[in-house]
CSV table of C-alpha atoms in Angstrom, one decimal:
chain,number,residue,atom,x,y,z
A,1,UNK,CA,60.1,73.9,45.3
A,2,UNK,CA,62.7,74.1,48.1
A,3,UNK,CA,62.1,77.1,50.4
A,4,UNK,CA,63.6,80.1,48.6
A,5,UNK,CA,65.5,82.7,50.7
A,6,UNK,CA,67.1,84.8,48.0
A,7,UNK,CA,66.2,85.9,44.5
A,8,UNK,CA,68.8,86.8,41.8
A,9,UNK,CA,67.3,89.2,39.3
A,10,UNK,CA,68.5,90.2,35.9
A,11,UNK,CA,67.8,93.9,35.1
A,12,UNK,CA,67.5,94.6,31.4
A,13,UNK,CA,64.5,92.8,29.9
A,14,UNK,CA,63.2,91.7,33.3
A,15,UNK,CA,62.8,94.9,35.3
A,16,UNK,CA,63.3,97.4,32.5
A,17,UNK,CA,63.6,97.8,28.8
A,18,UNK,CA,65.8,100.7,27.6
A,19,UNK,CA,65.6,101.9,31.2
A,20,UNK,CA,61.8,102.1,31.2
A,21,UNK,CA,60.3,100.0,33.9
A,22,UNK,CA,58.1,97.1,32.9
A,23,UNK,CA,54.5,97.0,34.4
A,24,UNK,CA,54.2,95.7,37.9
A,25,UNK,CA,57.9,95.2,38.5
A,26,UNK,CA,58.3,97.8,41.3
A,27,UNK,CA,55.4,96.5,43.2
A,28,UNK,CA,56.6,92.9,42.8
A,29,UNK,CA,60.1,93.8,44.2
A,30,UNK,CA,58.5,95.6,47.1
A,31,UNK,CA,56.4,92.5,47.9
A,32,UNK,CA,59.5,90.3,47.8
A,33,UNK,CA,61.4,92.6,50.1
A,34,UNK,CA,58.4,92.8,52.5
A,35,UNK,CA,58.4,89.0,52.6
A,36,UNK,CA,62.0,89.1,53.9
A,37,UNK,CA,63.6,87.6,50.7
A,38,UNK,CA,67.2,88.6,50.0
A,39,UNK,CA,67.6,90.3,46.6
A,40,UNK,CA,70.5,90.7,44.3
A,41,UNK,CA,70.4,92.3,40.9
A,42,UNK,CA,72.8,90.4,38.7
A,43,UNK,CA,73.5,91.9,35.4
A,44,UNK,CA,75.8,91.7,32.4
A,45,UNK,CA,75.2,95.4,31.9
A,46,UNK,CA,78.6,96.9,31.0
A,47,UNK,CA,77.7,100.5,30.2
A,48,UNK,CA,77.2,101.8,33.8
A,49,UNK,CA,78.8,101.3,37.2
A,50,UNK,CA,77.0,99.6,40.1
A,51,UNK,CA,76.3,103.0,41.7
A,52,UNK,CA,74.9,104.5,38.5
A,53,UNK,CA,72.7,101.5,37.9
A,54,UNK,CA,71.3,101.6,41.4
A,55,UNK,CA,70.7,105.3,41.2
A,56,UNK,CA,68.8,104.9,37.8
A,57,UNK,CA,66.7,102.1,39.2
A,58,UNK,CA,66.0,104.1,42.4
A,59,UNK,CA,64.8,107.0,40.3
A,60,UNK,CA,62.3,104.6,38.6
A,61,UNK,CA,61.0,103.6,42.1
A,62,UNK,CA,62.8,100.4,42.7
A,63,UNK,CA,63.9,99.8,46.3
A,64,UNK,CA,67.6,99.1,45.6
A,65,UNK,CA,71.0,100.5,46.5
A,66,UNK,CA,74.5,100.1,45.0
A,67,UNK,CA,75.1,97.2,47.4
A,68,UNK,CA,72.3,95.2,45.8
A,69,UNK,CA,73.8,95.3,42.3
A,70,UNK,CA,76.4,92.8,41.0
A,71,UNK,CA,77.8,93.6,37.6
A,72,UNK,CA,79.9,91.8,35.0
A,73,UNK,CA,82.6,94.6,35.2
A,74,UNK,CA,82.9,94.2,39.0
A,75,UNK,CA,83.2,90.4,38.5
A,76,UNK,CA,85.8,90.9,35.8
A,77,UNK,CA,87.9,93.2,38.0
A,78,UNK,CA,88.0,90.5,40.7
A,79,UNK,CA,88.9,87.9,38.1
A,80,UNK,CA,91.7,90.0,36.6
A,81,UNK,CA,93.2,90.8,40.0
A,82,UNK,CA,93.2,87.1,40.9
A,83,UNK,CA,94.4,85.6,37.6
A,84,UNK,CA,96.3,88.4,36.0
A,85,UNK,CA,97.6,90.7,38.8
A,86,UNK,CA,99.3,93.8,37.4
A,87,UNK,CA,98.6,92.9,33.8
A,88,UNK,CA,98.2,95.7,31.3
A,89,UNK,CA,94.6,95.5,30.0
A,90,UNK,CA,93.2,96.9,26.7
A,91,UNK,CA,89.5,97.5,27.4
A,92,UNK,CA,86.9,97.7,24.5
A,93,UNK,CA,83.5,98.6,26.0
A,94,UNK,CA,80.5,100.8,25.3
A,95,UNK,CA,80.3,103.0,28.4
A,96,UNK,CA,82.7,104.1,31.2
A,97,UNK,CA,82.9,101.5,33.9
A,98,UNK,CA,86.4,102.3,35.2
A,99,UNK,CA,85.1,102.9,38.7
A,100,UNK,CA,84.1,99.2,38.8
A,101,UNK,CA,87.6,98.1,37.7
A,102,UNK,CA,89.8,99.1,40.7
A,103,UNK,CA,93.3,97.6,40.7
A,104,UNK,CA,93.2,96.9,36.9
A,105,UNK,CA,95.9,98.7,34.9
A,106,UNK,CA,94.2,99.9,31.7
A,107,UNK,CA,96.0,100.8,28.5
A,108,UNK,CA,95.1,104.4,27.5
A,109,UNK,CA,93.4,104.9,24.2
A,110,UNK,CA,96.3,106.9,22.9
A,111,UNK,CA,98.6,104.0,23.7
A,112,UNK,CA,96.3,101.4,22.3
A,113,UNK,CA,98.9,100.1,19.7
A,114,UNK,CA,101.2,99.3,22.6
A,115,UNK,CA,101.3,95.7,23.8
A,116,UNK,CA,98.6,94.6,26.2
A,117,UNK,CA,98.8,91.5,28.3
A,118,UNK,CA,95.0,91.0,28.3
A,119,UNK,CA,92.2,92.2,26.0
A,120,UNK,CA,89.0,92.8,27.9
A,121,UNK,CA,85.7,93.0,26.0
A,122,UNK,CA,82.7,94.6,27.6
A,123,UNK,CA,79.3,95.4,26.0
A,124,UNK,CA,79.1,96.2,22.3
A,125,UNK,CA,78.1,99.5,20.9
A,126,UNK,CA,79.3,102.1,18.4
A,127,UNK,CA,82.8,101.6,19.8
A,128,UNK,CA,82.9,98.1,18.2
A,129,UNK,CA,84.0,99.4,14.8
A,130,UNK,CA,86.5,97.8,12.4
A,131,UNK,CA,89.5,99.8,13.6
A,132,UNK,CA,88.8,98.9,17.3
A,133,UNK,CA,88.1,95.2,16.5
A,134,UNK,CA,91.2,94.9,14.3
A,135,UNK,CA,93.3,96.5,17.1
A,136,UNK,CA,92.0,93.8,19.4
A,137,UNK,CA,92.7,91.1,16.8
A,138,UNK,CA,96.3,92.3,16.5
A,139,UNK,CA,96.8,92.2,20.3
A,140,UNK,CA,95.5,88.6,20.3
A,141,UNK,CA,97.9,87.7,17.5
A,142,UNK,CA,100.8,89.1,19.7
A,143,UNK,CA,99.8,86.7,22.5
A,144,UNK,CA,97.4,88.7,24.7
A,145,UNK,CA,94.8,86.7,26.6
A,146,UNK,CA,91.1,87.3,25.8
A,147,UNK,CA,88.7,88.0,28.7
A,148,UNK,CA,85.1,88.9,28.0
A,149,UNK,CA,82.6,90.2,30.4
A,150,UNK,CA,79.9,88.1,28.7
A,151,UNK,CA,79.1,86.5,25.4
A,152,UNK,CA,75.4,87.6,24.9
A,153,UNK,CA,74.5,87.6,21.2
A,154,UNK,CA,71.9,90.4,21.5
A,155,UNK,CA,69.8,92.5,23.8
A,156,UNK,CA,66.5,94.3,23.5
A,157,UNK,CA,66.3,98.1,23.1
A,158,UNK,CA,63.4,100.4,22.2
A,159,UNK,CA,64.1,99.7,18.6
A,160,UNK,CA,64.2,95.9,18.8
A,161,UNK,CA,67.0,93.4,19.2
A,162,UNK,CA,70.5,94.8,18.9
A,163,UNK,CA,73.8,92.9,18.4
A,164,UNK,CA,75.9,92.4,21.5
A,165,UNK,CA,79.4,91.3,22.3
A,166,UNK,CA,78.9,87.6,21.6
A,167,UNK,CA,78.3,88.3,17.9
A,168,UNK,CA,81.8,89.7,17.6
A,169,UNK,CA,83.5,87.5,20.2
A,170,UNK,CA,83.0,84.3,18.2
A,171,UNK,CA,84.7,85.8,15.2
A,172,UNK,CA,87.6,87.1,17.2
A,173,UNK,CA,88.1,83.6,18.8
A,174,UNK,CA,88.1,81.9,15.5
A,175,UNK,CA,90.4,84.4,13.8
A,176,UNK,CA,92.9,84.4,16.6
A,177,UNK,CA,92.6,80.7,17.4
A,178,UNK,CA,92.0,81.5,21.1
A,179,UNK,CA,89.2,81.0,23.5
A,180,UNK,CA,87.8,83.8,25.7
A,181,UNK,CA,87.6,83.5,29.4
A,182,UNK,CA,84.1,84.7,30.3
A,183,UNK,CA,83.6,86.4,33.7
A,184,UNK,CA,79.9,87.4,33.7
A,185,UNK,CA,76.8,85.3,33.2
A,186,UNK,CA,76.8,82.4,32.3
A,187,UNK,CA,80.1,81.7,34.0
A,188,UNK,CA,79.7,79.5,37.1
A,189,UNK,CA,82.0,81.8,39.1
A,190,UNK,CA,79.6,84.7,38.6
A,191,UNK,CA,76.7,82.8,40.1
A,192,UNK,CA,79.0,81.6,42.9
A,193,UNK,CA,79.8,85.2,43.7
A,194,UNK,CA,76.1,86.1,43.7
A,195,UNK,CA,75.3,83.3,46.1
A,196,UNK,CA,78.1,84.4,48.4
A,197,UNK,CA,76.7,88.0,48.2
A,198,UNK,CA,73.3,87.0,49.4
A,199,UNK,CA,74.6,84.4,51.8
A,200,UNK,CA,72.5,81.3,50.8
A,201,UNK,CA,73.1,77.9,49.3
A,202,UNK,CA,72.2,77.3,45.7
A,203,UNK,CA,69.2,75.3,46.7
A,204,UNK,CA,67.8,78.3,48.5
A,205,UNK,CA,68.2,80.7,45.6
A,206,UNK,CA,66.1,81.5,42.5
A,207,UNK,CA,67.3,83.3,39.4
A,208,UNK,CA,64.9,85.1,37.1
A,209,UNK,CA,65.9,86.3,33.7
A,210,UNK,CA,64.8,86.8,30.1
A,211,UNK,CA,67.8,85.0,28.5
A,212,UNK,CA,67.1,81.3,28.7
A,213,UNK,CA,70.7,80.2,28.2
A,214,UNK,CA,72.8,82.8,30.1
A,215,UNK,CA,70.4,83.6,32.9
A,216,UNK,CA,68.2,80.6,33.5
A,217,UNK,CA,69.8,77.4,32.4
A,218,UNK,CA,73.3,78.6,33.5
A,219,UNK,CA,71.8,79.2,37.0
A,220,UNK,CA,70.2,75.8,37.0
A,221,UNK,CA,73.6,74.2,36.2
A,222,UNK,CA,74.8,75.8,39.4
A,223,UNK,CA,72.0,74.3,41.4
A,224,UNK,CA,69.8,77.5,41.4
A,225,UNK,CA,66.1,77.4,40.6
A,226,UNK,CA,65.6,79.0,37.2
A,227,UNK,CA,62.7,81.2,36.2
A,228,UNK,CA,62.3,82.4,32.6
A,229,UNK,CA,60.1,85.5,31.9
A,230,UNK,CA,58.4,86.2,28.6
A,231,UNK,CA,59.7,89.8,28.5
A,232,UNK,CA,62.8,91.6,27.1
A,233,UNK,CA,64.8,89.4,24.7
A,234,UNK,CA,62.5,86.4,25.2
A,235,UNK,CA,61.6,84.7,21.9
A,236,UNK,CA,59.4,81.6,21.6
A,237,UNK,CA,61.7,80.1,19.0
A,238,UNK,CA,64.7,80.6,21.3
A,239,UNK,CA,62.8,79.0,24.1
A,240,UNK,CA,61.9,75.9,21.9
A,241,UNK,CA,65.5,75.5,20.7
A,242,UNK,CA,67.1,75.9,24.1
A,243,UNK,CA,69.5,73.3,25.5
A,244,UNK,CA,67.3,72.7,28.5
A,245,UNK,CA,64.0,73.4,30.3
A,246,UNK,CA,63.5,76.2,32.8
A,247,UNK,CA,62.1,75.2,36.2
A,248,UNK,CA,59.4,77.8,35.8
A,249,UNK,CA,58.1,80.1,33.0
A,250,UNK,CA,56.2,83.3,33.9
A,251,UNK,CA,54.7,86.1,31.9
A,252,UNK,CA,56.8,88.7,33.7
A,253,UNK,CA,58.6,89.6,36.9
A,254,UNK,CA,55.3,90.9,38.2
A,255,UNK,CA,54.1,87.3,38.4
A,256,UNK,CA,57.0,86.2,40.7
A,257,UNK,CA,55.4,87.0,44.0
A,258,UNK,CA,52.5,84.8,43.2
A,259,UNK,CA,54.9,81.9,42.5
A,260,UNK,CA,57.0,82.4,45.6
A,261,UNK,CA,54.5,83.6,48.1
A,262,UNK,CA,51.3,81.8,47.2
A,263,UNK,CA,52.7,78.8,45.2
A,264,UNK,CA,50.8,79.6,42.0
A,265,UNK,CA,52.4,80.0,38.6
A,266,UNK,CA,53.8,77.7,35.9
């Protein structure tokens, strides 16, 4: 392995599940920080702002601040400001992330039947009902562009695997004959932003995640070392059917210091 100077870390399923910390994760992060590694928490979480995520993790004992967190909503805001400046955006998302969307004009819920230039999909939840999805579909029929913060099919909660945006996004794409522009993981631009944030080249970075396609293999396509952990949404059958092979597979994030600092691990 090339010398690693920075670690990109997914949150849900890697550090926590349903905001309960996984065993050994706080101690592992403390060891990485003590070793001088640069850390960035890169997440497709769309239900909380960067500040709220950092505060919740700090309450759980993780040594992180808002500046350590990179979210799909923040990346989406940057994308919209660059590619669709001033566009009226209809946001469908579970959770309030408006504070991470500065400079993005949002269509108010009461004006949702008015024309939008861009439809923006965040994370799925109770808000993704028939009426809301059909409103999105009608906007796409009128010519609105489709931007999605991610296309994850599912995520793990305390109750098991729950559907996420990707399960609805594919249907919207087919029905409207359009293709979504994805701004979070696995988009290459998202990883490029993360590398710029930690100030290292791809060959000096490592990405650890529980989603083999969106986290690990997507990072590897950007030249980043990929580490898959067997926690969170990890499923053996998904691992076997994946489109590629992770550079490393670990039992959990707690095993990462042994891989990076002592050279042991798989």
